[in-house]
Amino acid sequence: MKALLPRPLFLLASFVVAVQAKVYERCELAKRLKDHGMDSYQGYSLANWVCLAFFESSFDTEAVARNKDGTHNFGIFQINSGWWCTYSDTASDNLCEIDCQELLHPGIEHDILCAKRIVEDPQGMAVWDEWKTHCENQNLTEWVKGCHL
Ligand SMILES: *[C@@H]1O[C@H](CO)[C@@H](O)[C@H](O)[C@H]1NC(C)=O
């Protein structure tokens, strides 16, 4: 019996591990966002950010979705390639001055910096449809409940 996987299978297995998505736990994400100054950033409580991330990506840092207009949304906050970052799908204003794929890193530092830039615009978090639908004007206390922050 062979103890080792045939080489192609071994390589495939390594690849799968290497690209495995980091999916945050709710409180883990809350803590990370708080540590990066997101609590009350532009007046939005931490719970707003956790709620947003849940409905945009289910806390999956590698979430990518294609929009009808051909642009894509990236990462935990589903940041759009048409405006905020560069990707091969479209000419972008690249307002966050970043390659969109940087928004898929498990550490989410780039996502946080870019989200801060996004909410500095007048419409704030209302640029995110999922936030408007599920989080705006809601009682959000459950999103950070039980978290040791
Ligand atoms: C929000 O919900 C929590 C329970 O989930 C409740 O204790 C609290 O009073 C509510 N706050 C408001 C403003 O309704």
PDB file of N, CA, C and O and ligand atoms in Angstrom, residues 139-142 145, ligand 1:
ATOM      1  N   ASN A 139     -32.987  47.056  15.212  1.00  0.00           N
ATOM      2  CA  ASN A 139     -32.359  46.844  16.516  1.00  0.00           C
ATOM      3  C   ASN A 139     -31.204  45.857  16.299  1.00  0.00           C
ATOM      4  O   ASN A 139     -31.436  44.675  16.047  1.00  0.00           O
ATOM      5  N   LEU A 140     -29.995  46.363  16.394  1.00  0.00           N
ATOM      6  CA  LEU A 140     -28.829  45.562  16.002  1.00  0.00           C
ATOM      7  C   LEU A 140     -28.067  44.957  17.186  1.00  0.00           C
ATOM      8  O   LEU A 140     -26.978  44.413  17.004  1.00  0.00           O
ATOM      9  N   THR A 141     -28.660  45.043  18.361  1.00  0.00           N
ATOM     10  CA  THR A 141     -27.907  44.617  19.553  1.00  0.00           C
ATOM     11  C   THR A 141     -27.452  43.154  19.479  1.00  0.00           C
ATOM     12  O   THR A 141     -26.390  42.805  19.976  1.00  0.00           O
ATOM     13  N   GLU A 142     -28.245  42.319  18.823  1.00  0.00           N
ATOM     14  CA  GLU A 142     -27.904  40.891  18.756  1.00  0.00           C
ATOM     15  C   GLU A 142     -26.591  40.629  18.009  1.00  0.00           C
ATOM     16  O   GLU A 142     -25.946  39.603  18.221  1.00  0.00           O
ATOM     17  N   LYS A 145     -23.934  40.813  20.618  1.00  0.00           N
ATOM     18  CA  LYS A 145     -24.299  40.224  21.902  1.00  0.00           C
ATOM     19  C   LYS A 145     -23.369  39.071  22.265  1.00  0.00           C
ATOM     20  O   LYS A 145     -23.079  38.213  21.419  1.00  0.00           O
TER      21      LYS A 145
HETATM   22  C1  LIG B   1     -33.171  45.623  21.141  1.00  0.00           C
HETATM   23  O1  LIG B   1     -33.317  44.242  21.364  1.00  0.00           O
HETATM   24  C2  LIG B   1     -32.895  43.803  22.644  1.00  0.00           C
HETATM   25  C3  LIG B   1     -33.063  42.304  22.701  1.00  0.00           C
HETATM   26  O2  LIG B   1     -32.684  41.678  21.549  1.00  0.00           O
HETATM   27  C4  LIG B   1     -33.669  44.487  23.729  1.00  0.00           C
HETATM   28  O3  LIG B   1     -33.179  44.100  24.983  1.00  0.00           O
HETATM   29  C5  LIG B   1     -33.539  45.988  23.576  1.00  0.00           C
HETATM   30  O4  LIG B   1     -34.397  46.625  24.517  1.00  0.00           O
HETATM   31  C6  LIG B   1     -33.938  46.406  22.177  1.00  0.00           C
HETATM   32  N1  LIG B   1     -33.693  47.832  22.028  1.00  0.00           N
HETATM   33  C7  LIG B   1     -34.579  48.653  21.506  1.00  0.00           C
HETATM   34  C8  LIG B   1     -34.162  50.087  21.401  1.00  0.00           C
HETATM   35  O5  LIG B   1     -35.662  48.282  21.117  1.00  0.00           O
END
